[in-house]
Amino acid sequence: MRVRNLKIAIQRSGRLNEPSVELLRKCDIAFDNGLAKLRSAAYNFPIEMLFLRDDDIPQYIEDGVADIGIVGENVLAESGSKAAVIEKLGFGRCRLALATPRTFEYTNLECLNGRRVATSYPNILGRFLEANRITAEIHTISGSVEIAPGIGLADVICDLVSSGSTLFTNGLQEVETVMASEAVLISRGDLGSDLNGILERLLFRVRAVHAAGQNKYILLNTPNERLEEIRQLRPAAFRALPVAPDDQAAVADLAPSERPGRMGR
Ligand code: ATP
Ligand code: MG
């Protein structure tokens, strides 16, 4: 029997769509990504993409509609799904934070007792308030949470923040971090050996893309007499080839992107 494709759910449109598609492409997975498409099978790897709303992805995985998926940790935590995190992906970084109007004199969490908090994350917020023994009224709204204090719907909000510019434009100040989040690859636990084999191949590529992103490949020509100096600076550098003119050599090295290292004066 032919093994079926591994099904991966990714966000259809929104902040995680582009980096998720880019990650798969960097893994050398070729597929069509027309906006009207709900699913797309890769041409060169046994995987099929399902394009969905991010909030639905954990449930689809639990129901077996998709095998794996890419979501923010915030969405996974809010869903209560049993899908397991198998790899952190390093993009979509943000935090779920509490924010008050700038006129609110905030000192500590106790200031929130008896207040109305608007959020799209009632489960995470409920657990956070309970753990900190705060009794507040949670108002669940699905979007534009940042306008809730301005229209008199809430005293405080709990929403996703990255740069903080949305809070600032709405006259709000960030006062507490409830959870930090980034995009993660999640999976159903019981994929079976065939699908697990495909997942292992995918994970190998994802990790290679990540490692490549953290390194720079350096290739340079140098006079032979400076080779020893380079060897001292970069002991693992590989002397590739003698090049013309005869007194020159090519040197190859892999160095961390952040600090490429000095290979000469
Ligand atoms: P969908 O239509 O798929 O439900 P959405 O509107 O819920 O989309 P987006 O705003 O596209 O979601 O955000 C998707 C994810 O991106 C968030 O769940 C979060 O993990 C991450 N993210 C990173 N930075 C931010 C930010 N500043 N605001 C909101 N989400 C962010
Ligand atoms: Mg959503």
XYZ file of N, CA and C and ligand atoms in Angstrom:
827
model
N 0.845 -1.215 0.000
C 0.000 0.000 0.000
C 0.873 1.255 0.000
N 0.473 2.231 -0.795
C 1.257 3.455 -0.872
C 1.022 4.290 0.374
N 2.107 4.845 0.949
C 1.986 5.671 2.150
C 1.345 7.000 1.762
N 0.390 7.467 2.568
C -0.215 8.762 2.229
C 0.734 9.894 2.617
N 0.440 11.084 2.061
C 1.247 12.268 2.377
C 1.085 12.672 3.833
N 2.127 13.303 4.385
C 2.008 13.946 5.696
C 1.251 15.255 5.472
N 0.250 15.552 6.307
C -0.530 16.793 6.110
C -0.121 17.846 7.132
N 0.304 18.986 6.620
C 0.726 20.068 7.515
C -0.228 21.258 7.374
N -0.756 21.731 8.503
C -1.659 22.889 8.492
C -0.849 24.154 8.745
N -1.007 25.133 7.859
C -0.358 26.426 8.090
C -1.390 27.536 7.944
N -1.050 28.714 8.490
C -2.021 29.814 8.476
C -2.295 30.247 7.033
N -3.569 30.455 6.725
C -3.981 30.788 5.365
C -3.580 32.210 4.993
N -3.826 33.152 5.899
C -3.324 34.511 5.682
C -3.109 35.114 7.053
N -2.184 36.053 7.139
C -1.852 36.629 8.446
C -0.356 36.560 8.678
N 0.026 36.886 9.886
C 1.452 37.060 10.189
C 2.310 35.814 10.023
N 1.705 34.628 10.229
C 2.533 33.416 10.177
C 2.542 32.781 8.790
N 1.672 33.273 7.882
C 1.591 32.639 6.559
C 2.907 32.725 5.802
N 3.400 33.945 5.651
C 4.598 34.120 4.821
C 5.836 33.406 5.391
N 6.149 33.602 6.701
C 7.314 32.871 7.205
C 7.159 31.352 7.179
N 5.915 30.849 7.311
C 5.711 29.388 7.260
C 5.973 28.869 5.843
N 5.417 29.588 4.848
C 5.621 29.194 3.448
C 7.113 29.279 3.101
N 7.748 30.344 3.580
C 9.178 30.531 3.290
C 10.017 29.402 3.904
N 9.661 29.002 5.127
C 10.397 27.909 5.767
C 10.296 26.633 4.928
N 9.067 26.320 4.473
C 8.895 25.094 3.679
C 9.669 25.188 2.370
N 9.668 26.373 1.756
C 10.417 26.538 0.503
C 11.922 26.385 0.740
N 12.392 26.928 1.864
C 13.818 26.765 2.175
C 14.163 25.302 2.447
N 13.158 24.524 2.852
C 13.358 23.079 3.042
C 13.314 22.358 1.695
N 13.288 23.141 0.604
C 13.276 22.615 -0.757
C 11.987 21.852 -1.061
N 10.881 22.320 -0.486
C 9.575 21.727 -0.772
C 8.863 22.654 -1.752
N 8.537 22.130 -2.936
C 7.945 22.967 -3.996
C 6.439 22.732 -4.067
N 5.666 23.808 -4.020
C 4.204 23.683 -4.094
C 3.595 24.996 -4.561
N 2.336 24.925 -5.052
C 1.603 26.137 -5.453
C 0.945 26.714 -4.230
N 0.912 28.042 -4.161
C 0.353 28.688 -2.979
C -0.608 29.795 -3.397
N -1.522 29.462 -4.328
C -2.502 30.470 -4.767
C -3.395 30.842 -3.598
N -3.806 32.119 -3.538
C -4.623 32.578 -2.400
C -5.938 31.824 -2.282
N -6.476 31.376 -3.440
C -7.769 30.696 -3.408
C -7.633 29.249 -2.934
N -6.404 28.781 -2.829
C -6.212 27.350 -2.515
C -6.427 27.045 -1.042
N -7.072 25.924 -0.758
C -7.217 25.481 0.628
C -6.214 24.392 0.934
N -5.780 23.702 -0.134
C -4.769 22.660 0.059
C -3.876 22.588 -1.166
N -2.687 22.058 -0.969
C -1.731 22.006 -2.068
C -0.735 20.894 -1.773
N -0.581 19.967 -2.723
C 0.380 18.873 -2.513
C 1.731 19.286 -3.087
N 2.801 18.941 -2.376
C 4.139 19.278 -2.871
C 4.471 18.400 -4.075
N 5.297 18.945 -4.986
C 5.690 18.179 -6.181
C 6.836 17.216 -5.885
N 7.631 17.550 -4.843
C 8.900 16.840 -4.698
C 9.141 16.291 -3.284
N 8.049 16.183 -2.496
C 8.193 15.676 -1.119
C 6.812 15.160 -0.706
N 6.731 14.049 0.066
C 5.407 13.482 0.384
C 4.668 14.270 1.463
N 4.343 15.516 1.141
C 3.661 16.377 2.112
C 2.574 17.172 1.409
N 1.500 17.457 2.151
C 0.404 18.250 1.602
C 0.124 19.392 2.563
N 0.016 20.610 2.035
C -0.247 21.783 2.864
C -1.750 22.034 2.943
N -2.253 22.314 4.156
C -3.647 22.740 4.331
C -3.583 24.165 4.849
N -4.286 25.095 4.186
C -4.221 26.504 4.585
C -5.471 26.839 5.402
N -5.273 27.156 6.690
C -6.406 27.311 7.616
C -6.252 28.553 8.482
N -7.318 28.913 9.204
C -7.199 29.965 10.229
C -6.370 29.409 11.380
N -5.497 30.236 11.920
C -4.566 29.699 12.922
C -5.270 29.113 14.146
N -6.398 29.748 14.566
C -7.117 29.264 15.765
C -7.642 27.836 15.581
N -7.901 27.448 14.313
C -8.498 26.133 14.060
C -7.450 25.017 14.007
N -6.176 25.393 13.858
C -5.146 24.384 13.574
C -4.989 23.333 14.688
N -4.903 23.734 15.984
C -4.743 22.688 17.022
C -5.892 21.668 17.006
N -7.125 22.135 16.805
C -8.275 21.222 16.805
C -8.229 20.285 15.596
N -7.869 20.836 14.422
C -7.779 19.989 13.228
C -6.738 18.894 13.419
N -5.676 19.229 14.140
C -4.631 18.226 14.387
C -5.161 17.163 15.341
N -5.856 17.611 16.377
C -6.413 16.658 17.327
C -7.427 15.737 16.645
N -8.202 16.298 15.694
C -9.215 15.493 14.996
C -8.623 14.616 13.892
N -7.340 14.775 13.614
C -6.705 13.945 12.581
C -6.873 14.481 11.168
N -7.463 15.682 11.011
C -7.598 16.277 9.670
C -6.210 16.655 9.153
N -5.371 17.184 10.053
C -3.970 17.454 9.725
C -3.104 16.648 10.695
N -1.866 16.347 10.286
C -0.966 15.581 11.158
C -0.085 16.503 11.995
N 0.404 17.558 11.334
C 1.276 18.509 12.018
C 0.824 19.926 11.621
N 1.370 20.943 12.273
C 0.962 22.301 11.926
C 1.930 23.328 12.479
N 1.787 24.563 11.990
C 2.600 25.667 12.507
C 1.660 26.707 13.111
N 1.809 26.952 14.419
C 0.998 27.965 15.121
C 1.856 28.689 16.152
N 1.339 29.805 16.655
C 1.985 30.473 17.774
C 1.728 29.677 19.049
N 2.688 29.719 19.977
C 2.492 29.020 21.259
C 1.257 29.549 21.969
N 0.934 30.839 21.738
C -0.248 31.448 22.346
C -1.529 30.738 21.901
N -1.608 30.406 20.603
C -2.803 29.741 20.069
C -2.911 28.322 20.632
N -1.759 27.635 20.709
C -1.766 26.275 21.257
C -2.206 26.292 22.720
N -1.652 27.221 23.505
C -1.981 27.276 24.940
C -3.454 27.626 25.141
N -3.982 28.502 24.307
C -5.379 28.910 24.469
C -6.319 27.769 24.105
N -5.923 26.947 23.123
C -6.823 25.902 22.612
C -7.002 24.755 23.605
N -6.019 24.530 24.452
C -6.102 23.394 25.375
C -5.894 22.070 24.650
N -5.462 22.117 23.381
C -5.253 20.896 22.597
C -4.083 20.081 23.142
N -4.148 18.767 22.891
C -3.069 17.896 23.378
C -1.931 17.771 22.366
N -2.038 18.482 21.229
C -0.956 18.434 20.238
C 0.360 18.816 20.907
N 1.431 18.111 20.525
C 2.724 18.332 21.183
C 3.628 19.237 20.355
N 4.396 20.081 21.056
C 5.368 20.937 20.368
C 6.573 20.076 19.996
N 6.923 20.049 18.689
C 8.109 19.264 18.336
C 9.302 20.126 17.943
N 9.087 21.396 17.620
C 10.228 22.258 17.312
C 9.810 23.724 17.432
N 10.656 24.518 18.088
C 10.431 25.972 18.086
C 10.994 26.506 16.789
N 10.306 27.481 16.170
C 10.719 27.885 14.825
C 11.397 29.253 14.756
N 11.365 30.011 15.842
C 12.158 31.240 15.877
C 11.539 32.440 15.169
N 10.320 32.300 14.592
C 9.668 33.483 14.029
C 8.318 33.688 14.729
N 7.625 34.802 14.401
C 6.328 35.088 15.047
C 6.483 35.389 16.520
N 7.653 35.943 16.890
C 7.872 36.217 18.327
C 6.993 37.365 18.803
N 6.350 37.166 19.924
C 5.521 38.206 20.524
C 5.273 37.823 21.981
N 4.514 38.656 22.698
C 4.148 38.274 24.071
C 2.686 38.633 24.290
N 2.041 37.845 25.133
C 0.687 38.175 25.551
C 0.874 39.023 26.798
N 0.378 40.266 26.743
C 0.685 41.196 27.832
C -0.569 41.891 28.334
N -0.515 42.314 29.593
C -1.578 43.140 30.162
C -1.202 44.594 29.934
N -2.190 45.410 29.541
C -1.920 46.829 29.324
C -3.081 47.649 29.869
N -2.749 48.803 30.387
C -3.780 49.693 30.950
C -3.682 51.044 30.233
N -4.727 51.881 30.346
C -4.584 53.253 29.851
C -3.396 53.912 30.562
N -2.712 54.843 29.869
C -1.516 55.444 30.482
C -1.850 56.251 31.745
N -3.127 56.631 31.880
C -3.536 57.392 33.061
C -3.735 56.498 34.298
N -3.756 55.200 34.091
C -3.971 54.227 35.166
C -2.673 54.116 35.974
N -2.756 54.375 37.288
C -1.521 54.302 38.088
C -1.275 52.872 38.545
N -0.567 52.144 37.704
C -0.344 50.721 37.966
C 0.891 50.509 38.834
N 0.752 49.742 39.890
C 1.930 49.408 40.699
C 2.205 47.908 40.678
N 1.184 47.082 40.908
C 1.369 45.624 40.828
C 0.053 44.952 40.453
N 0.118 43.604 40.323
C -1.050 42.857 39.834
C -2.314 43.090 40.660
N -2.134 43.370 41.947
C -3.313 43.586 42.818
C -4.198 44.728 42.307
N -3.610 45.638 41.552
C -4.395 46.744 40.972
C -5.502 46.223 40.058
N -5.383 44.951 39.644
C -6.368 44.417 38.695
C -7.584 43.805 39.390
N -7.517 43.638 40.722
C -8.658 43.070 41.444
C -9.914 43.893 41.178
N -10.985 43.184 40.801
C -12.278 43.831 40.568
C -12.366 44.578 39.245
N -11.325 44.518 38.421
C -11.337 45.245 37.136
C -11.906 44.382 36.017
N -12.263 45.053 34.912
C -12.737 44.348 33.717
C -11.579 44.251 32.730
N -11.255 43.035 32.310
C -10.134 42.844 31.382
C -10.663 42.284 30.058
N -10.401 42.996 28.963
C -10.835 42.514 27.640
C -9.700 41.726 26.996
N -10.044 40.599 26.389
C -9.014 39.757 25.754
C -9.623 38.794 24.750
N -8.772 38.281 23.844
C -9.180 37.168 22.975
C -8.602 35.871 23.522
N -7.944 35.951 24.673
C -7.284 34.784 25.265
C -7.805 34.507 26.679
N -9.131 34.216 26.807
C -9.709 34.056 28.145
C -9.126 32.876 28.929
N -8.740 31.801 28.251
C -8.228 30.632 28.986
C -6.856 30.907 29.585
N -5.945 31.456 28.766
C -4.597 31.755 29.281
C -4.709 32.809 30.380
N -5.509 33.839 30.120
C -5.642 34.910 31.111
C -6.268 34.385 32.401
N -7.314 33.545 32.277
C -7.981 32.984 33.458
C -6.989 32.213 34.328
N -6.136 31.396 33.668
C -5.143 30.613 34.425
C -4.138 31.543 35.106
N -3.739 32.595 34.383
C -2.748 33.533 34.927
C -3.316 34.263 36.152
N -4.566 34.730 36.037
C -5.167 35.472 37.154
C -5.341 34.544 38.357
N -5.769 33.316 38.068
C -5.983 32.367 39.160
C -4.658 32.059 39.876
N -3.603 31.831 39.082
C -2.299 31.522 39.688
C -1.809 32.673 40.550
N -2.224 33.888 40.190
C -1.776 35.062 40.962
C -2.832 35.551 41.954
N -3.890 34.729 42.130
C -4.973 35.032 43.079
C -5.587 36.411 42.866
N -5.848 36.715 41.595
C -6.504 37.987 41.263
C -7.923 37.671 40.792
N -8.890 38.412 41.298
C -10.259 38.222 40.836
C -10.626 39.395 39.947
N -10.740 39.113 38.644
C -11.110 40.172 37.700
C -12.171 39.610 36.764
N -12.871 40.505 36.078
C -13.932 40.091 35.159
C -13.326 39.979 33.766
N -13.392 38.802 33.166
C -12.809 38.653 31.829
C -13.887 38.862 30.768
N -13.649 39.812 29.855
C -14.565 40.037 28.726
C -13.906 39.513 27.466
N -14.489 38.460 26.889
C -13.865 37.872 25.705
C -14.353 38.588 24.455
N -13.414 39.164 23.697
C -13.772 39.758 22.404
C -12.809 39.210 21.352
N -13.269 39.151 20.090
C -12.454 38.415 19.115
C -11.432 39.270 18.379
N -11.565 40.582 18.422
C -10.569 41.394 17.721
C -10.587 42.826 18.220
N -9.643 43.651 17.750
C -9.527 45.060 18.140
C -9.634 45.272 19.649
N -8.959 44.412 20.382
C -8.988 44.460 21.840
C -8.469 45.809 22.359
N -7.514 46.379 21.610
C -6.859 47.608 22.086
C -7.803 48.806 22.190
N -8.968 48.723 21.530
C -9.884 49.868 21.641
C -10.844 49.729 22.821
N -10.850 48.570 23.490
C -11.840 48.303 24.550
C -11.839 49.355 25.666
N -10.663 49.783 26.198
C -10.722 50.802 27.261
C -11.283 52.126 26.746
N -10.909 52.503 25.532
C -11.351 53.785 24.955
C -12.853 53.873 24.784
N -13.520 52.739 24.539
C -14.973 52.779 24.349
C -15.721 52.358 25.627
N -14.994 52.229 26.713
C -15.649 51.966 28.001
C -16.017 50.525 28.244
N -15.450 49.603 27.430
C -15.802 48.194 27.576
C -14.974 47.503 28.653
N -13.781 48.032 28.915
C -12.891 47.376 29.887
C -11.950 48.408 30.493
N -11.334 48.032 31.642
C -10.347 48.919 32.279
C -8.942 48.569 31.827
N -8.782 47.289 31.468
C -7.459 46.737 31.178
C -7.615 45.824 29.967
N -6.529 45.615 29.210
C -6.610 44.607 28.146
C -5.489 43.591 28.314
N -5.696 42.427 27.691
C -4.652 41.399 27.656
C -4.565 40.992 26.198
N -3.472 41.392 25.524
C -3.403 41.189 24.074
C -1.974 40.901 23.640
N -1.830 40.471 22.365
C -0.498 40.185 21.835
C 0.213 41.488 21.491
N 1.489 41.526 21.825
C 2.298 42.717 21.585
C 3.614 42.265 20.966
N 4.100 43.004 19.967
C 5.501 42.763 19.572
C 6.295 44.050 19.746
N 6.045 45.064 18.898
C 6.822 46.301 19.090
C 6.214 47.201 20.174
N 4.928 47.086 20.398
C 4.251 47.956 21.367
C 3.656 49.200 20.730
N 3.804 49.327 19.385
C 3.336 50.564 18.752
C 1.800 50.665 18.745
N 1.112 49.524 18.633
C -0.366 49.560 18.657
C -0.855 50.041 20.022
N -0.196 49.553 21.085
C -0.580 50.004 22.424
C -0.375 51.504 22.530
N 0.788 51.943 22.067
C 1.140 53.359 22.198
C 0.117 54.244 21.490
N -0.233 53.874 20.247
C -1.191 54.714 19.503
C -2.561 54.728 20.161
N -2.864 53.741 20.975
C -4.166 53.714 21.642
C -4.098 54.206 23.083
N -3.015 54.882 23.422
C -2.910 55.493 24.751
C -2.734 54.491 25.875
N -2.174 53.297 25.539
C -2.044 52.246 26.551
C -0.582 52.037 26.951
N -0.389 51.490 28.161
C 0.956 51.131 28.616
C 0.975 49.647 28.974
N 2.061 48.978 28.602
C 2.193 47.561 28.917
C 2.626 47.438 30.373
N 1.936 46.579 31.157
C 2.284 46.506 32.580
C 2.765 45.132 33.047
N 2.356 44.052 32.370
C 2.804 42.708 32.785
C 2.858 41.796 31.560
N 3.828 40.878 31.540
C 3.844 39.835 30.507
C 3.130 38.607 31.060
N 2.160 38.118 30.317
C 1.435 36.912 30.730
C 2.110 35.670 30.153
N 2.496 35.742 28.893
C 3.287 34.640 28.302
C 4.064 35.119 27.098
N 5.251 34.548 26.891
C 6.041 34.841 25.689
C 5.698 33.776 24.660
N 5.765 34.148 23.387
C 5.338 33.189 22.359
C 6.179 33.302 21.088
N 6.308 32.178 20.398
C 6.879 32.176 19.049
C 6.204 31.047 18.275
N 6.422 31.012 16.970
C 5.803 29.954 16.167
C 6.465 28.617 16.483
N 5.641 27.576 16.533
C 6.157 26.229 16.815
C 5.539 25.223 15.843
N 6.290 24.141 15.623
C 5.758 23.029 14.839
C 5.105 22.078 15.831
N 3.832 21.767 15.610
C 3.131 20.886 16.549
C 2.672 19.621 15.821
N 2.420 18.575 16.600
C 2.081 17.291 15.984
C 1.110 16.505 16.839
N 0.333 15.653 16.165
C -0.447 14.644 16.860
C 0.534 13.620 17.399
N 0.227 12.965 18.501
C 1.189 12.037 19.085
C 1.381 10.753 18.304
N 0.310 10.249 17.670
C 0.315 8.868 17.164
C 0.331 8.822 15.638
N 1.413 9.260 15.029
C 1.427 9.354 13.567
C 1.644 8.009 12.872
N 2.210 7.063 13.585
C 2.537 5.785 12.940
C 3.886 5.893 12.238
N 4.498 4.735 11.957
C 5.913 4.774 11.546
C 6.112 5.415 10.176
N 5.187 5.231 9.222
C 5.402 5.795 7.883
C 5.379 7.320 7.918
N 4.330 7.882 8.553
C 4.229 9.349 8.614
C 5.342 9.917 9.486
N 5.700 9.179 10.547
C 6.810 9.629 11.395
C 8.110 9.710 10.612
N 8.287 8.780 9.698
C 9.481 8.782 8.846
C 9.533 10.054 8.010
N 8.380 10.451 7.457
C 8.333 11.680 6.648
C 8.609 12.887 7.548
N 7.995 12.865 8.757
C 8.208 13.972 9.696
C 9.688 14.094 10.065
N 10.355 12.963 10.277
C 11.791 13.006 10.617
C 12.594 13.643 9.492
N 12.241 13.302 8.238
C 12.960 13.894 7.086
C 12.722 15.395 7.033
N 11.472 15.794 7.307
C 11.148 17.231 7.303
C 11.912 17.953 8.412
N 11.907 17.339 9.608
C 12.588 17.963 10.753
C 14.082 18.128 10.501
N 14.666 17.137 9.841
C 16.086 17.211 9.503
C 16.336 18.459 8.656
N 15.440 18.703 7.689
C 15.612 19.874 6.816
C 15.361 21.178 7.575
N 14.316 21.183 8.431
C 13.999 22.396 9.207
C 15.206 22.786 10.061
N 15.825 21.769 10.691
C 16.983 22.061 11.552
C 18.176 22.519 10.725
N 18.312 21.975 9.523
C 19.421 22.400 8.652
C 19.218 23.856 8.223
N 17.965 24.225 7.905
C 17.665 25.615 7.511
C 17.997 26.542 8.677
N 17.627 26.108 9.877
C 17.879 26.925 11.065
C 19.385 27.108 11.274
N 20.125 26.007 11.172
C 21.581 26.069 11.375
C 22.218 26.941 10.295
N 21.747 26.798 9.048
C 22.326 27.601 7.958
C 22.076 29.081 8.201
N 20.893 29.397 8.742
C 20.542 30.796 9.010
C 21.450 31.416 10.062
N 22.046 30.555 10.888
C 22.889 31.083 11.961
C 24.355 31.177 11.560
N 24.656 30.717 10.338
C 26.043 30.729 9.907
C 26.212 31.440 8.572
N 27.433 31.911 8.336
C 27.775 32.492 7.039
C 28.891 31.646 6.457
N 28.786 31.390 5.167
C 29.852 30.668 4.488
C 30.826 31.713 3.961
N 32.055 31.603 4.373
C 33.050 32.591 3.956
C 34.030 31.931 2.987
N 34.239 32.553 1.847
C 35.204 32.047 0.882
C 36.070 33.220 0.474
N 37.385 33.087 0.670
C 38.248 34.221 0.306
C 39.557 33.738 -0.289
N 40.162 34.618 -1.052
C 41.501 34.346 -1.585
C 42.516 35.077 -0.720
N 43.660 34.434 -0.512
C 44.680 35.064 0.319
C 46.072 34.703 -0.206
N 47.061 35.557 0.012
C 48.428 35.152 -0.310
C 48.805 33.970 0.589
N 49.572 33.011 0.058
C 49.962 31.823 0.838
C 50.593 32.194 2.176
N 51.401 33.286 2.167
C 52.150 33.589 3.395
C 51.228 33.987 4.556
N 49.979 34.281 4.274
C 49.076 34.645 5.384
C 48.198 33.480 5.846
N 48.410 32.288 5.234
C 47.580 31.140 5.590
C 47.726 30.768 7.072
N 48.961 30.835 7.588
C 49.196 30.452 8.974
C 48.427 31.386 9.920
N 48.449 32.679 9.585
C 47.733 33.679 10.390
C 46.228 33.349 10.420
N 45.692 32.960 9.273
C 44.263 32.611 9.191
C 43.987 31.351 10.007
N 44.940 30.379 9.910
C 44.739 29.127 10.644
C 44.664 29.381 12.146
N 45.433 30.357 12.608
C 45.414 30.698 14.042
C 44.082 31.335 14.436
N 43.565 32.189 13.539
C 42.290 32.857 13.836
C 41.110 31.903 13.729
N 41.133 31.065 12.718
C 40.021 30.154 12.438
C 40.580 28.756 12.227
N 40.889 28.016 13.328
C 41.553 26.723 13.192
C 40.796 25.735 12.304
N 39.426 25.845 12.271
C 38.674 24.862 11.493
C 38.537 25.253 10.026
N 39.064 26.447 9.647
C 38.907 26.896 8.257
C 39.574 25.905 7.310
N 38.968 25.727 6.187
C 39.410 24.718 5.242
C 40.152 25.390 4.094
N 41.426 24.973 3.869
C 42.167 25.544 2.744
C 41.744 24.795 1.502
N 40.955 25.448 0.662
C 40.304 24.750 -0.430
C 41.256 24.450 -1.588
N 41.791 25.456 -2.229
C 42.490 25.259 -3.497
C 43.620 26.251 -3.666
N 44.693 25.851 -4.294
C 45.626 26.881 -4.744
C 44.958 27.621 -5.910
N 45.127 28.900 -6.000
C 44.525 29.633 -7.123
C 45.613 30.451 -7.806
N 45.358 30.817 -9.052
C 46.317 31.660 -9.784
C 46.179 33.089 -9.261
N 47.226 33.897 -9.102
C 48.629 33.499 -9.299
C 49.086 32.467 -8.256
N 50.248 31.820 -8.531
C 50.691 30.650 -7.758
C 50.830 30.879 -6.259
N 51.060 32.134 -5.858
C 51.286 32.375 -4.425
C 49.993 32.663 -3.674
N 48.837 32.323 -4.244
C 47.551 32.596 -3.589
C 46.814 31.290 -3.292
N 45.954 31.313 -2.244
C 45.122 30.144 -1.941
C 43.702 30.611 -1.654
N 42.738 29.697 -1.853
C 41.359 29.989 -1.479
C 41.084 29.308 -0.140
N 40.407 30.024 0.763
C 40.095 29.482 2.088
C 38.589 29.521 2.279
N 38.016 28.411 2.799
C 36.579 28.370 3.061
C 36.353 28.157 4.550
N 35.316 28.800 5.084
C 35.028 28.665 6.516
C 33.548 28.920 6.751
N 33.050 28.363 7.838
C 31.676 28.598 8.261
C 31.759 29.359 9.571
N 31.121 30.534 9.639
C 31.232 31.344 10.859
C 29.845 31.809 11.276
N 29.613 31.987 12.591
C 28.290 32.450 13.045
C 27.936 33.791 12.404
N 26.678 33.945 11.942
C 26.256 35.173 11.270
C 26.424 36.407 12.141
N 26.126 36.258 13.435
C 26.156 37.412 14.340
C 27.543 38.023 14.420
N 28.563 37.133 14.561
C 29.937 37.598 14.710
C 30.808 36.808 13.749
N 30.887 37.245 12.491
C 31.580 36.441 11.500
C 33.032 36.149 11.863
N 33.639 36.904 12.727
C 35.043 36.641 13.082
C 35.967 37.347 12.106
N 37.106 37.785 12.580
C 38.037 38.475 11.688
C 38.963 37.443 11.052
N 39.054 37.506 9.756
C 39.945 36.568 9.084
C 41.155 37.291 8.501
N 41.489 38.419 8.990
C 42.652 39.134 8.476
C 42.564 40.561 8.924
N 43.535 41.318 8.604
C 43.487 42.721 9.046
C 42.640 43.545 8.116
P -6.414 34.114 11.515
O -7.235 34.773 10.477
O -5.565 32.985 10.943
O -7.195 33.675 12.728
P -5.238 36.093 13.311
O -5.790 37.439 13.003
O -5.772 35.335 14.481
O -5.338 35.208 11.991
P -2.494 37.120 13.154
O -2.694 38.521 13.596
O -2.153 36.859 11.725
O -3.697 36.146 13.594
O -1.354 36.504 14.092
C -0.964 35.161 13.997
C 0.041 34.865 15.078
O 1.200 35.686 14.901
C -0.382 35.161 16.498
O -1.193 34.143 17.041
C 0.963 35.243 17.211
O 1.429 33.950 17.533
C 1.885 35.840 16.136
N 2.233 37.281 16.354
C 3.482 37.796 16.358
N 3.478 39.117 16.603
C 2.211 39.482 16.784
C 1.556 40.730 17.069
N 2.220 41.853 17.242
N 0.219 40.724 17.142
C -0.475 39.596 16.932
N 0.090 38.400 16.690
C 1.412 38.316 16.613
Mg -6.628 33.676 14.606
